[in-house]
PDB file of C-alpha atoms and ligand atoms in Angstrom:
ATOM      1  CA  UNK Z 202     -70.088  90.302  69.949  1.00 72.00           C
ATOM      2  CA  UNK Z 203     -71.668  93.855  68.109  1.00 81.00           C
ATOM      3  CA  UNK Z 204     -68.038  95.001  66.224  1.00 88.00           C
ATOM      4  CA  UNK Z 205     -67.730  99.449  64.881  1.00 93.00           C
ATOM      5  CA  UNK Z 206     -67.415  99.583  62.190  1.00 95.00           C
ATOM      6  CA  UNK Z 207     -65.519 102.154  59.679  1.00 95.00           C
ATOM      7  CA  UNK Z 208     -65.449 102.321  56.248  1.00 96.00           C
ATOM      8  CA  UNK Z 209     -62.001 102.296  54.456  1.00 96.00           C
ATOM      9  CA  UNK Z 210     -60.128 102.439  51.413  1.00 97.00           C
ATOM     10  CA  UNK Z 211     -57.544  99.892  50.251  1.00 97.00           C
ATOM     11  CA  UNK Z 212     -54.892  99.265  53.043  1.00 96.00           C
ATOM     12  CA  UNK Z 213     -52.495  98.620  50.658  1.00 96.00           C
ATOM     13  CA  UNK Z 214     -52.506 101.733  47.872  1.00 95.00           C
ATOM     14  CA  UNK Z 215     -55.310 103.789  49.210  1.00 93.00           C
ATOM     15  CA  UNK Z 216     -57.201 103.724  46.033  1.00 93.00           C
ATOM     16  CA  UNK Z 217     -60.983 104.503  47.649  1.00 92.00           C
ATOM     17  CA  UNK Z 218     -63.116 102.821  45.561  1.00 87.00           C
ATOM     18  CA  UNK Z 219     -63.822  98.435  45.799  1.00 91.00           C
ATOM     19  CA  UNK Z 220     -65.822  96.310  43.752  1.00 95.00           C
ATOM     20  CA  UNK Z 221     -67.933  93.764  45.805  1.00 95.00           C
ATOM     21  CA  UNK Z 222     -66.034  90.402  46.020  1.00 94.00           C
ATOM     22  CA  UNK Z 223     -67.705  88.006  48.730  1.00 93.00           C
ATOM     23  CA  UNK Z 224     -70.627  88.771  51.772  1.00 93.00           C
ATOM     24  CA  UNK Z 225     -70.475  86.661  54.602  1.00 92.00           C
ATOM     25  CA  UNK Z 226     -73.755  86.986  56.361  1.00 90.00           C
ATOM     26  CA  UNK Z 227     -73.084  91.154  56.880  1.00 91.00           C
ATOM     27  CA  UNK Z 228     -69.831  91.255  55.890  1.00 94.00           C
ATOM     28  CA  UNK Z 229     -68.214  92.268  52.745  1.00 95.00           C
ATOM     29  CA  UNK Z 230     -65.389  91.107  51.082  1.00 96.00           C
ATOM     30  CA  UNK Z 231     -63.755  94.067  48.309  1.00 97.00           C
ATOM     31  CA  UNK Z 232     -61.238  93.760  45.830  1.00 97.00           C
ATOM     32  CA  UNK Z 233     -59.309  97.171  44.812  1.00 97.00           C
ATOM     33  CA  UNK Z 234     -59.800  97.791  40.818  1.00 97.00           C
ATOM     34  CA  UNK Z 235     -56.445  99.473  41.838  1.00 96.00           C
ATOM     35  CA  UNK Z 236     -54.250  96.628  43.248  1.00 96.00           C
ATOM     36  CA  UNK Z 237     -56.266  93.623  42.360  1.00 96.00           C
ATOM     37  CA  UNK Z 238     -55.858  93.463  46.704  1.00 97.00           C
ATOM     38  CA  UNK Z 239     -58.971  91.661  48.975  1.00 97.00           C
ATOM     39  CA  UNK Z 240     -59.437  92.940  51.941  1.00 97.00           C
ATOM     40  CA  UNK Z 241     -62.721  93.864  53.865  1.00 97.00           C
ATOM     41  CA  UNK Z 242     -64.603  96.951  54.057  1.00 97.00           C
ATOM     42  CA  UNK Z 243     -66.192  97.674  56.081  1.00 96.00           C
ATOM     43  CA  UNK Z 244     -63.906  96.721  58.461  1.00 96.00           C
ATOM     44  CA  UNK Z 245     -63.973  96.387  62.126  1.00 94.00           C
ATOM     45  CA  UNK Z 246     -62.464  99.530  64.189  1.00 94.00           C
ATOM     46  CA  UNK Z 247     -59.635  99.331  66.162  1.00 90.00           C
ATOM     47  CA  UNK Z 248     -60.837  99.549  69.030  1.00 90.00           C
ATOM     48  CA  UNK Z 249     -63.060  96.992  68.701  1.00 91.00           C
ATOM     49  CA  UNK Z 250     -60.751  94.693  67.158  1.00 90.00           C
ATOM     50  CA  UNK Z 251     -58.764  94.876  70.136  1.00 87.00           C
ATOM     51  CA  UNK Z 252     -61.660  93.873  72.643  1.00 88.00           C
ATOM     52  CA  UNK Z 253     -62.563  90.759  69.986  1.00 89.00           C
ATOM     53  CA  UNK Z 254     -58.865  89.471  69.902  1.00 87.00           C
ATOM     54  CA  UNK Z 255     -59.090  89.557  74.763  1.00 86.00           C
ATOM     55  CA  UNK Z 256     -61.934  86.336  73.891  1.00 82.00           C
ATOM     56  CA  UNK Z 257     -60.345  85.375  71.014  1.00 80.00           C
ATOM     57  CA  UNK Z 258     -58.204  82.197  72.137  1.00 78.00           C
ATOM     58  CA  UNK Z 259     -59.547  79.429  74.365  1.00 74.00           C
ATOM     59  CA  UNK Z 260     -59.089  79.990  78.222  1.00 71.00           C
ATOM     60  CA  UNK Z 261     -59.708  76.037  79.386  1.00 76.00           C
ATOM     61  CA  UNK Z 262     -55.937  74.042  79.722  1.00 72.00           C
ATOM     62  CA  UNK Z 263     -57.682  71.822  77.529  1.00 74.00           C
ATOM     63  CA  UNK Z 264     -58.607  73.971  74.554  1.00 82.00           C
ATOM     64  CA  UNK Z 265     -55.092  75.225  75.386  1.00 86.00           C
ATOM     65  CA  UNK Z 266     -53.821  71.973  74.972  1.00 86.00           C
ATOM     66  CA  UNK Z 267     -55.618  71.243  71.844  1.00 84.00           C
ATOM     67  CA  UNK Z 268     -53.999  75.048  70.056  1.00 81.00           C
ATOM     68  CA  UNK Z 269     -51.002  73.182  70.810  1.00 86.00           C
ATOM     69  CA  UNK Z 270     -51.748  70.347  69.419  1.00 85.00           C
ATOM     70  CA  UNK Z 271     -53.196  71.449  65.815  1.00 82.00           C
ATOM     71  CA  UNK Z 272     -50.175  74.268  65.510  1.00 86.00           C
ATOM     72  CA  UNK Z 273     -47.481  71.694  66.225  1.00 88.00           C
ATOM     73  CA  UNK Z 274     -46.643  70.303  62.489  1.00 87.00           C
ATOM     74  CA  UNK Z 275     -47.088  73.684  61.279  1.00 88.00           C
ATOM     75  CA  UNK Z 276     -44.401  75.037  63.454  1.00 93.00           C
ATOM     76  CA  UNK Z 277     -42.476  71.613  63.108  1.00 92.00           C
ATOM     77  CA  UNK Z 278     -42.193  72.508  59.953  1.00 91.00           C
ATOM     78  CA  UNK Z 279     -41.355  76.355  59.854  1.00 93.00           C
ATOM     79  CA  UNK Z 280     -38.666  75.358  62.503  1.00 95.00           C
ATOM     80  CA  UNK Z 281     -37.496  72.872  59.988  1.00 94.00           C
ATOM     81  CA  UNK Z 282     -37.735  75.367  57.300  1.00 93.00           C
ATOM     82  CA  UNK Z 283     -35.754  78.309  58.987  1.00 95.00           C
ATOM     83  CA  UNK Z 284     -32.470  76.021  60.211  1.00 95.00           C
ATOM     84  CA  UNK Z 285     -31.851  75.461  56.702  1.00 93.00           C
ATOM     85  CA  UNK Z 286     -30.340  79.494  56.637  1.00 93.00           C
ATOM     86  CA  UNK Z 287     -29.987  79.503  60.414  1.00 91.00           C
ATOM     87  CA  UNK Z 288     -28.813  77.623  62.857  1.00 91.00           C
ATOM     88  CA  UNK Z 289     -29.940  79.749  65.529  1.00 94.00           C
ATOM     89  CA  UNK Z 290     -29.973  83.216  66.913  1.00 97.00           C
ATOM     90  CA  UNK Z 291     -32.321  85.737  68.420  1.00 98.00           C
ATOM     91  CA  UNK Z 292     -35.817  85.360  67.105  1.00 98.00           C
ATOM     92  CA  UNK Z 293     -39.161  87.278  67.322  1.00 98.00           C
ATOM     93  CA  UNK Z 294     -42.624  85.655  66.874  1.00 98.00           C
ATOM     94  CA  UNK Z 295     -45.541  88.129  65.898  1.00 98.00           C
ATOM     95  CA  UNK Z 296     -48.715  86.838  67.088  1.00 96.00           C
ATOM     96  CA  UNK Z 297     -47.377  84.146  69.297  1.00 96.00           C
ATOM     97  CA  UNK Z 298     -49.881  83.530  71.007  1.00 94.00           C
ATOM     98  CA  UNK Z 299     -49.412  81.103  74.031  1.00 94.00           C
ATOM     99  CA  UNK Z 300     -45.779  80.892  72.641  1.00 96.00           C
ATOM    100  CA  UNK Z 301     -45.604  76.748  71.383  1.00 96.00           C
ATOM    101  CA  UNK Z 302     -43.451  77.780  68.409  1.00 97.00           C
ATOM    102  CA  UNK Z 303     -41.100  79.802  70.892  1.00 98.00           C
ATOM    103  CA  UNK Z 304     -40.927  77.441  73.500  1.00 97.00           C
ATOM    104  CA  UNK Z 305     -40.048  75.146  70.701  1.00 96.00           C
ATOM    105  CA  UNK Z 306     -37.622  77.344  69.088  1.00 97.00           C
ATOM    106  CA  UNK Z 307     -35.745  78.165  72.110  1.00 98.00           C
ATOM    107  CA  UNK Z 308     -35.173  74.051  72.818  1.00 96.00           C
ATOM    108  CA  UNK Z 309     -33.494  74.199  69.039  1.00 96.00           C
ATOM    109  CA  UNK Z 310     -31.008  76.907  70.726  1.00 97.00           C
ATOM    110  CA  UNK Z 311     -32.607  80.252  69.550  1.00 98.00           C
ATOM    111  CA  UNK Z 312     -33.336  83.211  71.559  1.00 98.00           C
ATOM    112  CA  UNK Z 313     -36.437  83.482  71.292  1.00 98.00           C
ATOM    113  CA  UNK Z 314     -38.735  86.051  72.244  1.00 98.00           C
ATOM    114  CA  UNK Z 315     -42.828  86.461  71.346  1.00 98.00           C
ATOM    115  CA  UNK Z 316     -45.391  89.478  71.322  1.00 98.00           C
ATOM    116  CA  UNK Z 317     -49.021  88.972  71.907  1.00 96.00           C
ATOM    117  CA  UNK Z 318     -51.600  91.261  71.723  1.00 94.00           C
ATOM    118  CA  UNK Z 319     -54.370  88.760  73.943  1.00 93.00           C
ATOM    119  CA  UNK Z 320     -53.936  89.157  77.685  1.00 93.00           C
ATOM    120  CA  UNK Z 321     -54.448  86.101  78.660  1.00 91.00           C
ATOM    121  CA  UNK Z 322     -53.106  84.161  76.082  1.00 94.00           C
ATOM    122  CA  UNK Z 323     -49.063  86.858  77.410  1.00 96.00           C
ATOM    123  CA  UNK Z 324     -50.082  85.836  81.120  1.00 95.00           C
ATOM    124  CA  UNK Z 325     -49.912  81.977  80.537  1.00 94.00           C
ATOM    125  CA  UNK Z 326     -46.840  82.632  77.826  1.00 96.00           C
ATOM    126  CA  UNK Z 327     -45.225  83.836  81.115  1.00 98.00           C
ATOM    127  CA  UNK Z 328     -46.396  82.376  84.855  1.00 97.00           C
ATOM    128  CA  UNK Z 329     -46.994  78.801  82.926  1.00 95.00           C
ATOM    129  CA  UNK Z 330     -44.216  78.867  79.979  1.00 96.00           C
ATOM    130  CA  UNK Z 331     -42.174  81.898  81.394  1.00 98.00           C
ATOM    131  CA  UNK Z 332     -41.363  83.125  78.450  1.00 98.00           C
ATOM    132  CA  UNK Z 333     -40.840  86.467  77.364  1.00 98.00           C
ATOM    133  CA  UNK Z 334     -43.654  88.716  75.728  1.00 98.00           C
ATOM    134  CA  UNK Z 335     -43.663  91.598  74.507  1.00 98.00           C
ATOM    135  CA  UNK Z 336     -47.428  93.137  74.128  1.00 97.00           C
ATOM    136  CA  UNK Z 337     -48.287  93.873  71.055  1.00 92.00           C
ATOM    137  CA  UNK Z 338     -49.318  95.102  68.578  1.00 93.00           C
ATOM    138  CA  UNK Z 339     -45.711  95.444  66.676  1.00 97.00           C
ATOM    139  CA  UNK Z 340     -45.661  98.482  65.984  1.00 94.00           C
ATOM    140  CA  UNK Z 341     -46.174 100.444  69.247  1.00 94.00           C
ATOM    141  CA  UNK Z 342     -43.266  98.404  71.159  1.00 97.00           C
ATOM    142  CA  UNK Z 343     -40.932 100.172  70.152  1.00 94.00           C
ATOM    143  CA  UNK Z 344     -38.108  97.152  68.938  1.00 98.00           C
ATOM    144  CA  UNK Z 345     -34.583  98.747  68.702  1.00 97.00           C
ATOM    145  CA  UNK Z 346     -33.088  98.360  64.301  1.00 97.00           C
ATOM    146  CA  UNK Z 347     -31.820  94.961  62.943  1.00 97.00           C
ATOM    147  CA  UNK Z 348     -32.343  93.692  65.396  1.00 97.00           C
ATOM    148  CA  UNK Z 349     -32.779  89.820  65.189  1.00 98.00           C
ATOM    149  CA  UNK Z 350     -31.600  87.604  62.889  1.00 97.00           C
ATOM    150  CA  UNK Z 351     -35.267  85.750  62.466  1.00 98.00           C
ATOM    151  CA  UNK Z 352     -39.083  87.757  62.953  1.00 98.00           C
ATOM    152  CA  UNK Z 353     -41.705  84.948  62.010  1.00 98.00           C
ATOM    153  CA  UNK Z 354     -45.587  85.649  62.222  1.00 97.00           C
ATOM    154  CA  UNK Z 355     -47.929  82.814  61.721  1.00 95.00           C
ATOM    155  CA  UNK Z 356     -51.953  82.711  60.113  1.00 93.00           C
ATOM    156  CA  UNK Z 357     -51.763  87.018  61.711  1.00 96.00           C
ATOM    157  CA  UNK Z 358     -51.267  89.828  58.493  1.00 96.00           C
ATOM    158  CA  UNK Z 359     -54.741  88.505  56.977  1.00 95.00           C
ATOM    159  CA  UNK Z 360     -55.493  90.184  60.809  1.00 95.00           C
ATOM    160  CA  UNK Z 361     -54.412  93.548  60.279  1.00 96.00           C
ATOM    161  CA  UNK Z 362     -55.743  96.888  60.088  1.00 94.00           C
ATOM    162  CA  UNK Z 363     -52.496  97.846  58.632  1.00 95.00           C
ATOM    163  CA  UNK Z 364     -50.520  95.407  56.722  1.00 97.00           C
ATOM    164  CA  UNK Z 365     -47.840  97.345  55.044  1.00 97.00           C
ATOM    165  CA  UNK Z 366     -46.610  98.968  58.327  1.00 96.00           C
ATOM    166  CA  UNK Z 367     -46.175  95.703  59.976  1.00 97.00           C
ATOM    167  CA  UNK Z 368     -43.465  94.537  56.806  1.00 98.00           C
ATOM    168  CA  UNK Z 369     -42.058  97.371  57.298  1.00 97.00           C
ATOM    169  CA  UNK Z 370     -41.230  96.603  61.085  1.00 98.00           C
ATOM    170  CA  UNK Z 371     -40.596  93.960  60.350  1.00 98.00           C
ATOM    171  CA  UNK Z 372     -38.267  94.920  58.125  1.00 98.00           C
ATOM    172  CA  UNK Z 373     -36.985  97.665  60.533  1.00 98.00           C
ATOM    173  CA  UNK Z 374     -36.197  95.509  63.298  1.00 98.00           C
ATOM    174  CA  UNK Z 375     -34.468  92.680  61.191  1.00 98.00           C
ATOM    175  CA  UNK Z 376     -30.677  92.539  60.930  1.00 97.00           C
ATOM    176  CA  UNK Z 377     -29.343  93.049  57.265  1.00 96.00           C
ATOM    177  CA  UNK Z 378     -29.216  89.778  55.955  1.00 95.00           C
ATOM    178  CA  UNK Z 379     -31.900  88.754  58.727  1.00 97.00           C
ATOM    179  CA  UNK Z 380     -35.515  86.733  57.507  1.00 97.00           C
ATOM    180  CA  UNK Z 381     -38.761  86.754  57.313  1.00 98.00           C
ATOM    181  CA  UNK Z 382     -41.208  84.229  57.871  1.00 97.00           C
ATOM    182  CA  UNK Z 383     -45.261  84.741  57.264  1.00 96.00           C
ATOM    183  CA  UNK Z 384     -48.123  81.553  57.079  1.00 94.00           C
ATOM    184  CA  UNK Z 385     -51.076  82.822  56.240  1.00 93.00           C
ATOM    185  CA  UNK Z 386     -54.119  81.835  53.836  1.00 89.00           C
ATOM    186  CA  UNK Z 387     -54.961  82.200  50.696  1.00 88.00           C
ATOM    187  CA  UNK Z 388     -58.867  81.695  50.488  1.00 88.00           C
ATOM    188  CA  UNK Z 389     -60.099  84.342  46.880  1.00 90.00           C
ATOM    189  CA  UNK Z 390     -59.982  81.611  44.472  1.00 86.00           C
ATOM    190  CA  UNK Z 391     -61.605  78.553  46.827  1.00 83.00           C
ATOM    191  CA  UNK Z 392     -64.612  80.874  47.634  1.00 85.00           C
ATOM    192  CA  UNK Z 393     -64.396  81.444  43.907  1.00 86.00           C
ATOM    193  CA  UNK Z 394     -65.350  78.586  42.688  1.00 85.00           C
ATOM    194  CA  UNK Z 395     -67.918  77.472  46.251  1.00 84.00           C
ATOM    195  CA  UNK Z 396     -69.636  80.600  44.648  1.00 84.00           C
ATOM    196  CA  UNK Z 397     -70.285  78.825  40.877  1.00 85.00           C
ATOM    197  CA  UNK Z 398     -71.071  76.179  42.341  1.00 87.00           C
ATOM    198  CA  UNK Z 399     -73.443  77.754  44.588  1.00 86.00           C
ATOM    199  CA  UNK Z 400     -72.610  76.420  47.743  1.00 85.00           C
ATOM    200  CA  UNK Z 401     -72.936  78.723  51.078  1.00 83.00           C
ATOM    201  CA  UNK Z 402     -69.553  78.663  53.093  1.00 82.00           C
ATOM    202  CA  UNK Z 403     -68.112  80.970  55.521  1.00 83.00           C
ATOM    203  CA  UNK Z 404     -64.414  80.096  54.479  1.00 84.00           C
ATOM    204  CA  UNK Z 405     -63.619  84.051  55.306  1.00 88.00           C
ATOM    205  CA  UNK Z 406     -63.354  84.277  59.216  1.00 87.00           C
ATOM    206  CA  UNK Z 407     -64.805  87.336  58.873  1.00 90.00           C
ATOM    207  CA  UNK Z 408     -64.965  89.392  60.517  1.00 91.00           C
ATOM    208  CA  UNK Z 409     -61.898  88.528  62.333  1.00 90.00           C
ATOM    209  CA  UNK Z 410     -59.742  88.174  58.875  1.00 93.00           C
ATOM    210  CA  UNK Z 411     -59.153  91.545  57.335  1.00 96.00           C
ATOM    211  CA  UNK Z 412     -57.571  90.772  53.844  1.00 96.00           C
ATOM    212  CA  UNK Z 413     -56.759  87.129  51.536  1.00 96.00           C
ATOM    213  CA  UNK Z 414     -53.566  87.433  50.326  1.00 95.00           C
ATOM    214  CA  UNK Z 415     -52.459  85.442  47.217  1.00 93.00           C
ATOM    215  CA  UNK Z 416     -49.054  84.136  47.008  1.00 92.00           C
ATOM    216  CA  UNK Z 417     -48.737  87.311  44.198  1.00 93.00           C
ATOM    217  CA  UNK Z 418     -49.871  90.272  45.815  1.00 95.00           C
ATOM    218  CA  UNK Z 419     -47.571  89.392  49.496  1.00 96.00           C
ATOM    219  CA  UNK Z 420     -45.078  89.412  46.914  1.00 95.00           C
ATOM    220  CA  UNK Z 421     -45.158  92.124  45.525  1.00 96.00           C
ATOM    221  CA  UNK Z 422     -45.778  93.847  49.721  1.00 97.00           C
ATOM    222  CA  UNK Z 423     -42.564  92.707  50.093  1.00 97.00           C
ATOM    223  CA  UNK Z 424     -40.380  93.632  47.960  1.00 96.00           C
ATOM    224  CA  UNK Z 425     -41.631  97.048  47.959  1.00 95.00           C
ATOM    225  CA  UNK Z 426     -40.767  97.618  51.011  1.00 95.00           C
ATOM    226  CA  UNK Z 427     -37.365  95.618  50.691  1.00 95.00           C
ATOM    227  CA  UNK Z 428     -37.537  92.648  50.710  1.00 97.00           C
ATOM    228  CA  UNK Z 429     -35.392  90.415  48.833  1.00 92.00           C
ATOM    229  CA  UNK Z 430     -35.452  86.529  47.749  1.00 88.00           C
ATOM    230  CA  UNK Z 431     -39.651  85.767  48.271  1.00 88.00           C
ATOM    231  CA  UNK Z 432     -39.397  82.165  48.254  1.00 89.00           C
ATOM    232  CA  UNK Z 433     -43.101  80.456  48.651  1.00 88.00           C
ATOM    233  CA  UNK Z 434     -43.349  76.654  50.063  1.00 81.00           C
ATOM    234  CA  UNK Z 435     -46.802  75.107  50.680  1.00 73.00           C
ATOM    235  CA  UNK Z 436     -48.214  72.459  52.401  1.00 63.00           C
ATOM    236  CA  UNK Z 437     -47.839  71.419  56.302  1.00 66.00           C
ATOM    237  CA  UNK Z 438     -51.319  70.646  57.913  1.00 66.00           C
ATOM    238  CA  UNK Z 439     -52.521  71.653  61.593  1.00 68.00           C
ATOM    239  CA  UNK Z 440     -54.221  68.841  63.470  1.00 65.00           C
ATOM    240  CA  UNK Z 441     -57.731  71.049  64.882  1.00 66.00           C
ATOM    241  CA  UNK Z 442     -59.395  68.320  67.413  1.00 65.00           C
ATOM    242  CA  UNK Z 443     -62.620  67.574  64.525  1.00 66.00           C
ATOM    243  CA  UNK Z 444     -62.273  64.816  62.776  1.00 64.00           C
ATOM    244  CA  UNK Z 445     -63.143  66.003  59.622  1.00 65.00           C
ATOM    245  CA  UNK Z 446     -61.543  69.328  59.228  1.00 66.00           C
ATOM    246  CA  UNK Z 447     -58.054  67.542  61.060  1.00 63.00           C
ATOM    247  CA  UNK Z 448     -58.571  65.098  57.905  1.00 66.00           C
ATOM    248  CA  UNK Z 449     -58.892  67.544  55.338  1.00 66.00           C
ATOM    249  CA  UNK Z 450     -55.824  69.761  56.678  1.00 69.00           C
ATOM    250  CA  UNK Z 451     -54.123  66.528  56.073  1.00 68.00           C
ATOM    251  CA  UNK Z 452     -55.402  65.634  52.157  1.00 66.00           C
ATOM    252  CA  UNK Z 453     -55.708  68.868  51.085  1.00 66.00           C
ATOM    253  CA  UNK Z 454     -52.286  70.297  52.939  1.00 71.00           C
ATOM    254  CA  UNK Z 455     -50.456  66.933  51.270  1.00 69.00           C
ATOM    255  CA  UNK Z 456     -52.099  67.199  47.663  1.00 67.00           C
ATOM    256  CA  UNK Z 457     -50.937  70.741  47.623  1.00 72.00           C
ATOM    257  CA  UNK Z 458     -47.207  69.557  48.243  1.00 74.00           C
ATOM    258  CA  UNK Z 459     -47.227  67.037  45.975  1.00 72.00           C
ATOM    259  CA  UNK Z 460     -48.251  69.248  43.036  1.00 68.00           C
ATOM    260  CA  UNK Z 461     -46.215  71.984  44.533  1.00 73.00           C
ATOM    261  CA  UNK Z 462     -43.141  69.628  43.906  1.00 72.00           C
ATOM    262  CA  UNK Z 463     -44.251  67.476  41.210  1.00 73.00           C
ATOM    263  CA  UNK Z 464     -44.390  71.639  39.581  1.00 75.00           C
ATOM    264  CA  UNK Z 465     -41.005  72.300  40.197  1.00 77.00           C
ATOM    265  CA  UNK Z 466     -42.202  74.449  42.998  1.00 73.00           C
ATOM    266  CA  UNK Z 467     -44.601  76.279  40.239  1.00 72.00           C
ATOM    267  CA  UNK Z 468     -48.033  75.224  41.423  1.00 70.00           C
ATOM    268  CA  UNK Z 469     -48.890  77.445  44.930  1.00 71.00           C
ATOM    269  CA  UNK Z 470     -52.466  75.107  44.804  1.00 67.00           C
ATOM    270  CA  UNK Z 471     -55.261  77.874  45.828  1.00 66.00           C
ATOM    271  CA  UNK Z 472     -57.513  77.077  49.154  1.00 63.00           C
ATOM    272  CA  UNK Z 473     -54.171  76.389  51.204  1.00 73.00           C
ATOM    273  CA  UNK Z 474     -51.932  78.104  53.668  1.00 81.00           C
ATOM    274  CA  UNK Z 475     -48.454  79.158  52.370  1.00 87.00           C
ATOM    275  CA  UNK Z 476     -45.619  80.226  53.348  1.00 92.00           C
ATOM    276  CA  UNK Z 477     -43.458  83.037  52.434  1.00 94.00           C
ATOM    277  CA  UNK Z 478     -39.905  83.416  52.997  1.00 95.00           C
ATOM    278  CA  UNK Z 479     -37.863  87.158  52.882  1.00 96.00           C
ATOM    279  CA  UNK Z 480     -34.037  88.310  53.557  1.00 96.00           C
ATOM    280  CA  UNK Z 481     -33.467  91.508  54.570  1.00 96.00           C
ATOM    281  CA  UNK Z 482     -30.325  92.630  52.281  1.00 88.00           C
ATOM    282  CA  UNK Z 483     -26.735  92.363  53.808  1.00 74.00           C
ATOM    283  CA  UNK Z 484     -26.008  97.046  53.367  1.00 55.00           C
ATOM    284  CA  UNK Z 485     -26.515  98.721  55.944  1.00 50.00           C
TER     285      UNK Z 485
HETATM  286 ZN1   ZN K 593     -55.526  98.584  45.976  1.00 58.96          ZN
END
């Protein structure tokens, strides 16, 4: 697919310069000299991205089934994590895809709705699974203030043109004391290592991913918006259909989790997806 590209300022601090960091084909990741954020520049325009996401998810039933299987361990883990803080309540899952996390949470007694931009995913979630889905992006749905006990977004934040606006919107729609759960990849340290070793790769998944958050960066963004008590965790794994990918996901996920636990919950192994929880303060 052809993308219409545009040059942008740093999506976090609006600095206009960016230092080239890595190339994947014709796509270039840069690092902001001011806040250190790593992002794609130039990047596809919003219109190009909206077209791209109409084709992003699979359409055939077996592929949808593989998708469900791949994400299941991550969704179970996240549901268990949420349960430590809330037994049930109102939940919004942003970038919900076919809606499998909503199904899991409804089973656990939550009132759950999703936001999604892919029309075929919306149709499946509504028609096949009978779920409540708002067509996205989130900022256009205009949900009321203080409405949800929990907002979740799995592998979403790295796809967004305006991550700060998204996080601000999550904060606004959460009830005081509500919690946000984000899961995101963290790829730059592994890219640096592979570059050092001269190994070519496309780990950033460009141009689908527009940025690469480090745990430190995501925590800074959440705090700046007013979230409190950010807690990171690591590990868990997906189950892709391909055996090689599945094995490496399980191995690295489990390895990272062991290191995290042995280090007294301090070492967030790079290159492995992370989950962060953040809370909206109790004051109205
Ligand atoms: Zn910046």
